[in-house]
mmCIF file of C-alpha atoms in Angstrom:
data_model
loop_
_atom_site.group_PDB
_atom_site.id
_atom_site.type_symbol
_atom_site.label_atom_id
_atom_site.label_comp_id
_atom_site.label_asym_id
_atom_site.label_seq_id
_atom_site.Cartn_x
_atom_site.Cartn_y
_atom_site.Cartn_z
ATOM 1 C CA MET A 108 40.500 33.435 -157.869
ATOM 2 C CA SER A 109 38.216 36.245 -156.761
ATOM 3 C CA ALA A 110 36.560 36.421 -153.351
ATOM 4 C CA ASP A 111 33.150 35.627 -154.820
ATOM 5 C CA GLN A 112 34.478 32.582 -156.490
ATOM 6 C CA ASN A 113 36.043 31.310 -153.251
ATOM 7 C CA HIS A 114 32.772 31.737 -151.163
ATOM 8 C CA ASP A 115 31.448 28.511 -149.693
ATOM 9 C CA PRO A 116 27.598 28.330 -149.310
ATOM 10 C CA SER A 117 27.897 26.072 -146.263
ATOM 11 C CA GLN A 118 29.701 28.864 -144.449
ATOM 12 C CA ASP A 119 26.628 31.098 -144.791
ATOM 13 C CA GLN A 120 24.462 28.405 -143.280
ATOM 14 C CA GLN A 121 26.783 28.069 -140.267
ATOM 15 C CA ASN A 122 26.866 31.830 -139.800
ATOM 16 C CA HIS A 123 23.081 31.956 -139.964
ATOM 17 C CA HIS A 124 22.767 29.398 -137.144
ATOM 18 C CA SER A 125 25.410 31.137 -135.107
ATOM 19 C CA ASN A 126 23.320 34.333 -135.047
ATOM 20 C CA GLU A 127 20.208 32.559 -133.569
ATOM 21 C CA PRO A 128 19.831 32.449 -129.794
ATOM 22 C CA SER A 129 20.910 29.126 -128.356
ATOM 23 C CA ILE A 130 18.393 27.079 -126.300
ATOM 24 C CA HIS A 131 19.901 24.951 -123.601
ATOM 25 C CA PRO A 132 17.943 21.791 -122.637
ATOM 26 C CA ARG A 133 17.605 23.014 -119.067
ATOM 27 C CA ASN A 134 15.952 26.218 -120.280
ATOM 28 C CA ALA A 135 13.677 24.600 -122.809
ATOM 29 C CA LEU A 136 10.639 24.588 -120.482
ATOM 30 C CA GLN A 137 11.179 28.047 -119.015
ATOM 31 C CA PRO A 138 8.902 30.856 -120.281
ATOM 32 C CA VAL A 139 10.556 33.387 -122.539
ATOM 33 C CA HIS A 140 10.185 37.023 -121.453
ATOM 34 C CA THR A 141 9.016 39.029 -124.450
ATOM 35 C CA GLY A 142 8.480 42.381 -122.838
ATOM 36 C CA GLY A 143 11.564 43.920 -124.393
ATOM 37 C CA GLY A 144 13.683 43.696 -121.219
ATOM 38 C CA PRO A 145 14.650 41.354 -118.418
ATOM 39 C CA ALA A 146 11.877 40.199 -116.082
ATOM 40 C CA SER A 147 11.761 42.079 -112.797
ATOM 41 C CA THR A 148 12.406 40.364 -109.485
ATOM 42 C CA SER A 149 8.860 41.128 -108.253
ATOM 43 C CA GLU A 150 7.325 39.475 -111.296
ATOM 44 C CA GLN A 151 9.427 36.343 -110.774
ATOM 45 C CA ALA A 152 8.371 36.149 -107.126
ATOM 46 C CA ALA A 153 4.660 36.653 -107.810
ATOM 47 C CA GLU A 154 3.913 33.179 -109.141
ATOM 48 C CA PRO A 155 5.008 31.030 -106.155
ATOM 49 C CA GLN A 156 2.882 33.174 -103.781
ATOM 50 C CA GLN A 157 -0.410 32.509 -105.565
ATOM 51 C CA GLN A 158 -0.976 28.930 -104.408
ATOM 52 C CA PRO A 159 -0.854 29.581 -100.605
ATOM 53 C CA GLN A 160 -3.166 32.565 -101.064
ATOM 54 C CA GLN A 161 -5.719 30.349 -102.789
ATOM 55 C CA ALA A 162 -5.569 27.877 -99.904
ATOM 56 C CA LEU A 163 -6.128 30.691 -97.417
ATOM 57 C CA ASP A 164 -9.151 32.046 -99.231
ATOM 58 C CA GLY A 165 -10.720 28.761 -100.226
ATOM 59 C CA GLY A 166 -10.175 26.698 -97.084
ATOM 60 C CA ASP A 167 -8.381 23.979 -99.046
ATOM 61 C CA THR A 168 -6.446 21.086 -97.564
ATOM 62 C CA PRO A 169 -3.772 23.138 -95.717
ATOM 63 C CA MET A 170 -6.496 24.833 -93.643
ATOM 64 C CA ALA A 171 -8.889 21.882 -93.262
ATOM 65 C CA PRO A 172 -7.220 20.409 -90.122
ATOM 66 C CA LEU A 173 -7.984 23.615 -88.225
ATOM 67 C CA TYR A 174 -11.703 22.827 -88.380
ATOM 68 C CA TRP A 175 -11.194 19.931 -85.986
ATOM 69 C CA ILE A 176 -8.010 21.019 -84.210
ATOM 70 C CA ALA A 177 -9.632 24.282 -83.058
ATOM 71 C CA PRO A 178 -12.720 22.766 -81.324
ATOM 72 C CA LEU A 179 -10.610 19.924 -79.933
ATOM 73 C CA THR A 180 -8.244 22.447 -78.365
ATOM 74 C CA GLY A 181 -11.201 24.413 -77.007
ATOM 75 C CA GLY A 182 -12.698 21.264 -75.503
ATOM 76 C CA LEU A 183 -9.405 20.309 -73.824
ATOM 77 C CA TYR A 184 -9.093 23.815 -72.432
ATOM 78 C CA GLY A 185 -12.577 23.638 -70.899
ATOM 79 C CA LEU A 186 -11.828 20.200 -69.452
ATOM 80 C CA ALA A 187 -8.623 21.511 -67.858
ATOM 81 C CA ILE A 188 -10.453 24.441 -66.258
ATOM 82 C CA ARG A 189 -13.123 22.054 -64.933
ATOM 83 C CA TYR A 190 -10.431 19.886 -63.350
ATOM 84 C CA LEU A 191 -8.640 22.835 -61.762
ATOM 85 C CA ALA A 192 -11.900 24.367 -60.507
ATOM 86 C CA GLY A 193 -12.763 21.202 -58.599
ATOM 87 C CA TRP A 194 -9.229 20.276 -57.525
ATOM 88 C CA ALA A 195 -7.468 23.491 -56.569
ATOM 89 C CA GLY A 196 -9.534 24.447 -53.513
ATOM 90 C CA PRO A 197 -9.453 21.042 -51.727
ATOM 91 C CA PHE A 198 -5.768 20.615 -52.612
ATOM 92 C CA LEU A 199 -4.784 23.950 -51.088
ATOM 93 C CA GLN A 200 -6.731 23.120 -47.946
ATOM 94 C CA SER A 201 -5.086 19.683 -47.711
ATOM 95 C CA ILE A 202 -1.612 21.246 -47.594
ATOM 96 C CA GLY A 203 -2.603 23.679 -44.881
ATOM 97 C CA VAL A 204 -3.586 26.695 -46.933
ATOM 98 C CA ASN A 205 -6.938 28.093 -45.846
ATOM 99 C CA SER A 206 -8.193 28.625 -49.377
ATOM 100 C CA ARG A 207 -11.417 30.505 -50.062
ATOM 101 C CA MET A 208 -11.241 29.597 -53.743
ATOM 102 C CA ALA A 209 -14.621 29.215 -55.424
ATOM 103 C CA GLY A 210 -15.536 25.905 -57.012
ATOM 104 C CA VAL A 211 -17.531 24.635 -59.947
ATOM 105 C CA MET A 212 -20.845 26.231 -58.910
ATOM 106 C CA SER A 213 -19.507 29.748 -59.442
ATOM 107 C CA ILE A 214 -19.632 32.638 -61.862
ATOM 108 C CA GLY A 215 -15.947 32.170 -62.623
ATOM 109 C CA PHE A 216 -16.460 28.668 -63.949
ATOM 110 C CA ILE A 217 -19.996 28.546 -65.308
ATOM 111 C CA MET A 218 -20.090 32.022 -66.867
ATOM 112 C CA LEU A 219 -16.488 32.776 -67.860
ATOM 113 C CA THR A 220 -15.221 29.351 -68.945
ATOM 114 C CA PRO A 221 -17.601 28.903 -71.927
ATOM 115 C CA VAL A 222 -16.965 32.486 -73.107
ATOM 116 C CA ILE A 223 -13.185 31.960 -73.151
ATOM 117 C CA LEU A 224 -13.638 28.484 -74.655
ATOM 118 C CA GLY A 225 -15.582 29.943 -77.587
ATOM 119 C CA ALA A 226 -13.138 32.829 -78.036
ATOM 120 C CA LEU A 227 -10.158 30.451 -78.096
ATOM 121 C CA THR A 228 -11.837 28.188 -80.650
ATOM 122 C CA VAL A 229 -12.555 31.051 -83.060
ATOM 123 C CA TYR A 230 -9.068 32.511 -82.556
ATOM 124 C CA LEU A 231 -7.522 29.245 -83.737
ATOM 125 C CA LEU A 232 -9.737 29.426 -86.850
ATOM 126 C CA ARG A 233 -8.739 33.005 -87.715
ATOM 127 C CA ASN A 234 -6.653 32.054 -90.790
ATOM 128 C CA THR A 235 -9.585 30.167 -92.308
ATOM 129 C CA ARG A 236 -11.760 33.283 -92.265
ATOM 130 C CA PRO A 237 -14.846 31.435 -90.919
ATOM 131 C CA SER A 238 -18.327 32.639 -91.731
ATOM 132 C CA TRP A 239 -20.517 34.125 -89.033
ATOM 133 C CA MET A 240 -22.484 30.872 -88.888
ATOM 134 C CA ALA A 241 -19.299 28.857 -88.367
ATOM 135 C CA THR A 242 -18.251 31.391 -85.730
ATOM 136 C CA PHE A 243 -21.524 30.803 -83.891
ATOM 137 C CA PHE A 244 -21.705 27.001 -84.045
ATOM 138 C CA THR A 245 -18.086 25.770 -84.000
ATOM 139 C CA PRO A 246 -17.765 26.578 -80.258
ATOM 140 C CA TRP A 247 -20.662 24.168 -79.718
ATOM 141 C CA ILE A 248 -18.412 21.338 -80.889
ATOM 142 C CA ALA A 249 -15.782 22.371 -78.349
ATOM 143 C CA THR A 250 -18.458 22.543 -75.629
ATOM 144 C CA ALA A 251 -19.783 19.083 -76.523
ATOM 145 C CA LEU A 252 -16.257 17.634 -76.386
ATOM 146 C CA MET A 253 -15.734 19.215 -72.974
ATOM 147 C CA MET A 254 -19.022 17.825 -71.641
ATOM 148 C CA MET A 255 -18.340 14.319 -72.957
ATOM 149 C CA GLY A 256 -14.836 14.434 -71.523
ATOM 150 C CA SER A 257 -16.117 15.483 -68.093
ATOM 151 C CA MET A 258 -18.504 12.511 -68.038
ATOM 152 C CA LEU A 259 -15.883 10.025 -69.291
ATOM 153 C CA THR A 260 -13.457 11.175 -66.599
ATOM 154 C CA LEU A 261 -16.264 11.036 -63.986
ATOM 155 C CA MET A 262 -15.841 14.695 -63.074
ATOM 156 C CA GLU A 263 -19.519 15.278 -63.859
ATOM 157 C CA GLY A 264 -22.639 13.178 -64.199
ATOM 158 C CA SER A 265 -25.403 13.364 -66.748
ATOM 159 C CA ILE A 266 -27.619 15.532 -64.520
ATOM 160 C CA CYS A 267 -25.124 18.398 -64.221
ATOM 161 C CA VAL A 268 -24.125 18.126 -67.877
ATOM 162 C CA VAL A 269 -27.712 18.487 -69.063
ATOM 163 C CA ILE A 270 -28.441 21.332 -66.642
ATOM 164 C CA LEU A 271 -25.332 23.317 -67.619
ATOM 165 C CA SER A 272 -25.335 22.593 -71.358
ATOM 166 C CA PRO A 273 -27.778 25.382 -72.360
ATOM 167 C CA VAL A 274 -25.806 28.137 -70.643
ATOM 168 C CA PHE A 275 -22.477 26.740 -71.893
ATOM 169 C CA LEU A 276 -23.679 26.581 -75.503
ATOM 170 C CA VAL A 277 -25.061 30.122 -75.501
ATOM 171 C CA LEU A 278 -22.036 31.666 -73.779
ATOM 172 C CA SER A 279 -19.524 29.790 -75.946
ATOM 173 C CA SER A 280 -21.198 31.213 -79.056
ATOM 174 C CA LEU A 281 -21.075 34.660 -77.470
ATOM 175 C CA GLY A 282 -17.351 34.246 -76.850
ATOM 176 C CA GLY A 283 -16.795 33.186 -80.452
ATOM 177 C CA LEU A 284 -18.708 36.161 -81.822
ATOM 178 C CA LEU A 285 -16.794 38.580 -79.586
ATOM 179 C CA MET A 286 -13.468 37.164 -80.746
ATOM 180 C CA ARG A 287 -14.541 37.425 -84.385
ATOM 181 C CA ALA A 288 -15.487 41.073 -83.868
ATOM 182 C CA ILE A 289 -12.153 41.816 -82.150
ATOM 183 C CA LEU A 290 -10.151 40.147 -84.916
ATOM 184 C CA ASN A 291 -11.881 42.397 -87.456
ATOM 185 C CA VAL A 292 -10.528 45.551 -85.824
ATOM 186 C CA MET A 293 -7.185 44.565 -84.273
ATOM 187 C CA GLU A 294 -4.465 41.961 -84.216
ATOM 188 C CA VAL A 295 -4.690 39.518 -81.314
ATOM 189 C CA GLN A 296 -1.373 38.081 -80.204
ATOM 190 C CA GLY A 297 -0.487 34.986 -78.221
ATOM 191 C CA ARG A 298 0.056 36.862 -74.971
ATOM 192 C CA HIS A 299 -3.486 38.216 -75.209
ATOM 193 C CA ILE A 300 -4.866 34.686 -75.520
ATOM 194 C CA GLY A 301 -2.757 33.549 -72.563
ATOM 195 C CA GLY A 302 -4.261 36.316 -70.441
ATOM 196 C CA LEU A 303 -7.780 35.336 -71.470
ATOM 197 C CA ALA A 304 -7.133 31.656 -70.719
ATOM 198 C CA VAL A 305 -6.349 32.273 -67.034
ATOM 199 C CA LEU A 306 -9.304 34.616 -66.414
ATOM 200 C CA PRO A 307 -11.633 31.853 -65.077
ATOM 201 C CA LEU A 308 -9.013 30.773 -62.533
ATOM 202 C CA LEU A 309 -8.413 34.352 -61.413
ATOM 203 C CA ALA A 310 -12.179 34.789 -61.060
ATOM 204 C CA LEU A 311 -12.345 31.694 -58.827
ATOM 205 C CA VAL A 312 -9.789 33.276 -56.483
ATOM 206 C CA VAL A 313 -11.591 36.628 -56.409
ATOM 207 C CA GLU A 314 -15.011 35.008 -56.001
ATOM 208 C CA GLY A 315 -13.858 32.702 -53.194
ATOM 209 C CA PRO A 316 -14.536 35.123 -50.303
ATOM 210 C CA VAL A 317 -18.033 35.848 -51.651
ATOM 211 C CA THR A 318 -20.608 34.059 -49.493
ATOM 212 C CA PRO A 319 -23.123 32.026 -51.532
ATOM 213 C CA GLN A 320 -26.686 33.195 -51.064
ATOM 214 C CA ASP A 321 -29.449 30.951 -49.697
ATOM 215 C CA ARG A 322 -32.656 31.236 -51.706
ATOM 216 C CA TRP A 323 -35.704 29.513 -50.247
ATOM 217 C CA GLN A 324 -38.382 28.972 -52.881
ATOM 218 C CA ARG A 325 -41.837 27.405 -52.850
ATOM 219 C CA ILE A 326 -43.748 25.400 -55.419
ATOM 220 C CA GLU A 327 -47.548 25.424 -55.337
ATOM 221 C CA ARG A 328 -49.459 22.934 -57.503
ATOM 222 C CA SER A 329 -52.973 21.495 -57.411
ATOM 223 C CA THR A 330 -55.278 19.066 -59.170
ATOM 224 C CA VAL A 331 -58.872 17.852 -58.919
ATOM 225 C CA VAL A 332 -59.342 14.162 -58.159
ATOM 226 C CA ALA A 333 -62.544 12.283 -58.946
ATOM 227 C CA ALA A 334 -62.549 10.535 -55.579
ATOM 228 C CA ALA A 335 -63.505 11.181 -51.953
ATOM 229 C CA PRO A 336 -60.939 12.931 -49.689
ATOM 230 C CA GLN A 337 -60.378 9.817 -47.566
ATOM 231 C CA ARG A 338 -59.551 7.760 -50.650
ATOM 232 C CA VAL A 339 -56.967 10.324 -51.752
ATOM 233 C CA TRP A 340 -55.583 10.446 -48.208
ATOM 234 C CA ASN A 341 -55.054 6.698 -48.150
ATOM 235 C CA GLU A 342 -53.129 6.774 -51.424
ATOM 236 C CA ILE A 343 -50.809 9.479 -50.103
ATOM 237 C CA VAL A 344 -49.912 7.896 -46.738
ATOM 238 C CA GLN A 345 -49.506 4.397 -48.205
ATOM 239 C CA ALA A 346 -47.911 4.828 -51.634
ATOM 240 C CA ARG A 347 -46.507 1.322 -52.101
ATOM 241 C CA ASP A 348 -44.980 -0.491 -55.078
ATOM 242 C CA ILE A 349 -44.827 2.476 -57.446
ATOM 243 C CA ARG A 350 -44.151 1.145 -60.935
ATOM 244 C CA ARG A 351 -42.388 3.045 -63.681
ATOM 245 C CA GLU A 352 -45.366 2.888 -66.008
ATOM 246 C CA GLU A 353 -47.471 4.686 -63.382
ATOM 247 C CA LEU A 354 -45.227 7.762 -63.532
ATOM 248 C CA LYS A 355 -45.576 10.172 -66.394
ATOM 249 C CA PRO A 356 -42.277 11.221 -68.032
ATOM 250 C CA THR A 357 -40.525 14.143 -66.399
ATOM 251 C CA LEU A 358 -37.463 16.162 -67.303
ATOM 252 C CA ALA A 359 -35.851 15.224 -63.985
ATOM 253 C CA HIS A 360 -36.058 11.513 -64.761
ATOM 254 C CA LEU A 361 -34.916 11.981 -68.357
ATOM 255 C CA ILE A 362 -31.653 13.535 -67.159
ATOM 256 C CA GLY A 363 -30.998 10.776 -64.616
ATOM 257 C CA VAL A 364 -32.824 11.566 -61.354
ATOM 258 C CA PRO A 365 -33.991 8.263 -59.745
ATOM 259 C CA ARG A 366 -37.744 7.596 -59.659
ATOM 260 C CA PRO A 367 -39.728 7.086 -56.431
ATOM 261 C CA VAL A 368 -40.533 3.507 -55.471
ATOM 262 C CA GLU A 369 -42.606 3.996 -52.319
ATOM 263 C CA GLY A 370 -43.583 6.525 -49.639
ATOM 264 C CA ILE A 371 -45.069 5.122 -46.430
ATOM 265 C CA ASN A 372 -46.106 6.867 -43.211
ATOM 266 C CA HIS A 373 -45.690 5.007 -39.919
ATOM 267 C CA THR A 374 -45.379 5.768 -36.219
ATOM 268 C CA THR A 375 -42.083 5.574 -34.309
ATOM 269 C CA ALA A 376 -41.046 6.344 -30.744
ATOM 270 C CA GLN A 377 -40.100 9.838 -31.897
ATOM 271 C CA GLY A 378 -43.427 10.394 -33.646
ATOM 272 C CA GLU A 379 -44.845 9.861 -37.114
ATOM 273 C CA VAL A 380 -42.370 9.739 -40.023
ATOM 274 C CA ARG A 381 -42.611 9.173 -43.732
ATOM 275 C CA GLU A 382 -40.115 6.733 -45.211
ATOM 276 C CA SER A 383 -39.337 7.321 -48.885
ATOM 277 C CA ARG A 384 -37.420 5.025 -51.199
ATOM 278 C CA TRP A 385 -36.280 5.792 -54.743
ATOM 279 C CA GLU A 386 -34.522 3.752 -57.365
ATOM 280 C CA ARG A 387 -30.819 2.801 -57.069
ATOM 281 C CA GLY A 388 -30.895 2.559 -53.294
ATOM 282 C CA VAL A 389 -31.882 6.159 -52.502
ATOM 283 C CA HIS A 390 -33.721 6.471 -49.180
ATOM 284 C CA PHE A 391 -34.617 9.275 -46.769
ATOM 285 C CA ARG A 392 -37.352 10.228 -44.347
ATOM 286 C CA GLY A 393 -39.671 13.079 -43.538
ATOM 287 C CA ARG A 394 -40.679 13.948 -39.989
ATOM 288 C CA VAL A 395 -44.419 14.739 -39.839
ATOM 289 C CA THR A 396 -44.983 18.274 -38.536
ATOM 290 C CA ASP A 397 -48.760 18.618 -39.046
ATOM 291 C CA ARG A 398 -51.557 16.081 -39.467
ATOM 292 C CA VAL A 399 -55.337 16.465 -39.651
ATOM 293 C CA GLU A 400 -56.864 13.140 -40.662
ATOM 294 C CA GLY A 401 -58.210 13.292 -44.212
ATOM 295 C CA ARG A 402 -57.467 17.024 -44.554
ATOM 296 C CA THR A 403 -53.840 18.097 -43.963
ATOM 297 C CA LEU A 404 -50.486 16.313 -43.921
ATOM 298 C CA ALA A 405 -47.063 17.981 -43.743
ATOM 299 C CA TRP A 406 -43.519 16.746 -43.143
ATOM 300 C CA ARG A 407 -39.983 18.119 -43.175
ATOM 301 C CA TYR A 408 -37.330 16.089 -44.958
ATOM 302 C CA GLU A 409 -34.282 14.645 -43.221
ATOM 303 C CA PHE A 410 -31.297 13.257 -45.143
ATOM 304 C CA SER A 411 -28.498 11.063 -43.825
ATOM 305 C CA PRO A 412 -24.965 10.617 -45.253
ATOM 306 C CA ASP A 413 -26.019 7.357 -46.926
ATOM 307 C CA SER A 414 -29.321 8.658 -48.336
ATOM 308 C CA PHE A 415 -27.756 8.914 -51.795
ATOM 309 C CA PRO A 416 -25.294 6.111 -52.572
ATOM 310 C CA PRO A 417 -22.276 7.111 -54.707
ATOM 311 C CA GLY A 418 -23.184 7.581 -58.348
ATOM 312 C CA THR A 419 -26.932 8.023 -57.854
ATOM 313 C CA MET A 420 -26.898 11.847 -57.936
ATOM 314 C CA ASP A 421 -24.256 14.418 -58.881
ATOM 315 C CA ASP A 422 -22.692 16.081 -55.850
ATOM 316 C CA HIS A 423 -23.835 19.503 -57.029
ATOM 317 C CA VAL A 424 -27.526 18.551 -57.153
ATOM 318 C CA VAL A 425 -27.800 15.992 -54.353
ATOM 319 C CA LEU A 426 -30.716 16.763 -52.017
ATOM 320 C CA GLY A 427 -29.728 17.870 -48.548
ATOM 321 C CA GLY A 428 -26.315 18.915 -49.838
ATOM 322 C CA GLN A 429 -24.361 22.144 -50.005
ATOM 323 C CA TYR A 430 -26.234 23.551 -52.979
ATOM 324 C CA LEU A 431 -29.742 22.059 -52.822
ATOM 325 C CA ASP A 432 -32.077 21.050 -50.006
ATOM 326 C CA LEU A 433 -35.759 20.312 -49.415
ATOM 327 C CA GLY A 434 -37.806 21.886 -46.645
ATOM 328 C CA GLU A 435 -41.419 21.214 -45.691
ATOM 329 C CA THR A 436 -43.906 19.580 -48.051
ATOM 330 C CA ARG A 437 -47.601 20.061 -47.274
ATOM 331 C CA PHE A 438 -50.663 18.299 -48.753
ATOM 332 C CA THR A 439 -54.103 19.855 -48.337
ATOM 333 C CA LEU A 440 -57.293 17.987 -49.306
ATOM 334 C CA THR A 441 -60.453 20.074 -49.831
ATOM 335 C CA PRO A 442 -63.797 18.305 -50.536
ATOM 336 C CA ILE A 443 -65.630 19.630 -53.589
ATOM 337 C CA ASP A 444 -68.499 17.164 -53.320
ATOM 338 C CA ALA A 445 -68.902 13.557 -52.239
ATOM 339 C CA ASP A 446 -66.882 12.258 -55.170
ATOM 340 C CA HIS A 447 -64.403 15.053 -55.950
ATOM 341 C CA THR A 448 -61.452 16.441 -54.009
ATOM 342 C CA ARG A 449 -59.113 19.324 -54.625
ATOM 343 C CA LEU A 450 -55.543 18.273 -53.816
ATOM 344 C CA ASP A 451 -53.016 21.071 -53.180
ATOM 345 C CA VAL A 452 -49.274 20.686 -52.619
ATOM 346 C CA VAL A 453 -46.843 23.306 -51.336
ATOM 347 C CA ALA A 454 -43.172 22.284 -51.425
ATOM 348 C CA HIS A 455 -40.251 24.361 -50.131
ATOM 349 C CA TYR A 456 -36.667 24.023 -51.348
ATOM 350 C CA ARG A 457 -33.339 25.829 -50.962
ATOM 351 C CA VAL A 458 -30.767 26.778 -53.617
ATOM 352 C CA THR A 459 -27.362 28.028 -52.433
ATOM 353 C CA SER A 460 -24.820 29.365 -54.931
ATOM 354 C CA THR A 461 -23.342 32.516 -56.426
ATOM 355 C CA ILE A 462 -25.212 31.781 -59.674
ATOM 356 C CA ASN A 463 -28.741 31.743 -58.273
ATOM 357 C CA VAL A 464 -29.836 33.831 -61.234
ATOM 358 C CA TYR A 465 -29.514 30.619 -63.281
ATOM 359 C CA ALA A 466 -29.782 27.890 -60.633
ATOM 360 C CA VAL A 467 -33.107 29.009 -59.134
ATOM 361 C CA PRO A 468 -35.120 28.966 -62.412
ATOM 362 C CA VAL A 469 -33.670 25.552 -63.307
ATOM 363 C CA ALA A 470 -34.518 24.134 -59.868
ATOM 364 C CA ASP A 471 -38.024 25.586 -60.122
ATOM 365 C CA LEU A 472 -38.566 23.992 -63.540
ATOM 366 C CA LEU A 473 -37.434 20.566 -62.356
ATOM 367 C CA GLY A 474 -39.328 20.859 -59.070
ATOM 368 C CA ARG A 475 -42.647 21.765 -60.666
ATOM 369 C CA ASP A 476 -42.296 18.906 -63.107
ATOM 370 C CA PHE A 477 -41.587 16.459 -60.273
ATOM 371 C CA VAL A 478 -44.501 17.645 -58.103
ATOM 372 C CA ASP A 479 -46.882 17.429 -61.063
ATOM 373 C CA MET A 480 -45.774 13.817 -61.540
ATOM 374 C CA LEU A 481 -46.637 12.996 -57.903
ATOM 375 C CA LEU A 482 -50.038 14.657 -58.155
ATOM 376 C CA ASP A 483 -50.774 12.692 -61.303
ATOM 377 C CA LEU A 484 -49.763 9.470 -59.540
ATOM 378 C CA TYR A 485 -52.072 10.084 -56.552
ATOM 379 C CA ARG A 486 -54.933 11.140 -58.844
ATOM 380 C CA ARG A 487 -54.674 8.045 -61.030
ATOM 381 C CA ARG A 488 -54.449 5.667 -58.087
ATOM 382 C CA SER A 489 -57.314 7.322 -56.214
ATOM 383 C CA GLU A 490 -59.630 7.282 -59.207
ATOM 384 C CA ALA A 491 -58.762 3.688 -60.074
ATOM 385 C CA ALA A 492 -59.259 2.430 -56.510
ATOM 386 C CA GLY A 493 -63.036 2.898 -56.539
ATOM 387 C CA PRO A 494 -65.244 3.866 -53.563
ATOM 388 C CA LEU A 495 -64.110 3.189 -50.031
ATOM 389 C CA ALA A 496 -65.274 0.001 -48.379
ATOM 390 C CA SER A 497 -67.354 0.284 -45.217
ATOM 391 C CA GLY A 498 -65.360 0.393 -42.016
ATOM 392 C CA PRO A 499 -62.725 2.586 -40.395
ATOM 393 C CA PRO A 500 -60.344 4.507 -42.656
ATOM 394 C CA ALA A 501 -56.936 3.044 -43.322
#
């Protein structure tokens, strides 16, 4: 039998299948490289790197936690600096170290802490590539968390928080913008951040020997009252039962300063004094230094250790304290005609700190607002009282 006669067609079919590339089940879903050669190692490694890059650019889920972790960390940092600024000096003195470390009312704390707080917050957000708007406002969240934490831990009261919030918000944004600008031109490492974090504490040590400056200021305000001078005089020396609705709203009262309840002049063995009472048990006196019946009245304030019960005023803004005091207050009544009087007030106050550039304007704003409230009270009461009855003046 010839070779052609012995050929089996089934053998050709088997040989045909044997020449086709085999496909193993494990390789069935793998892409086939058709470029004419084996796939390079760099091409194989390119695909698994694409997904993290998308998360970095788009701020997807892997980066989302940073948007609350960063301001929370900044807030905790600010709270820690606030604690150390108020605790370190007294602690060192209690163990026998004559520390001249500055405290909370200092450049080191009020000016440097918010800048570093904002810079730290933006540094923690660096991988999210925040916009300039996020760079500006995210430090505000950290500042708000710090302020709320200081009130919850009773390190600060509402008065100080409101007074310091504007400068903290502005400087924290400045710190964030500076950090964003630095990150655009250089790589910031952890040791750099550690050095920045301790700057406020180092500043407190350096600033400690600096003597705070006393700044005596004066407030001059006036109003015209549709009443005779003697009527206005009576309302000033006997201001009894002052009700809340009689007092126009002031910024000082909105942030927590107690309202006056009464101010009464009377004679003692040591001379004439003015007894003043405010809400929440606040009380103090003024010793009369000048009096011309119906024309001039002046007194100088005196505060005692119990004038402000605990919790009524923050230690940093309590009157008669280390940082703030009141001097002489003088009322002058000038007749315009029989039924009109010009009422002038001159009030003196002291601010003592190393940040007078900020503290003095704030004290002046609050003081003017408070004096205007008193003038409005005396004007309303004098005009509502009607003409004086016949007889000797009160």
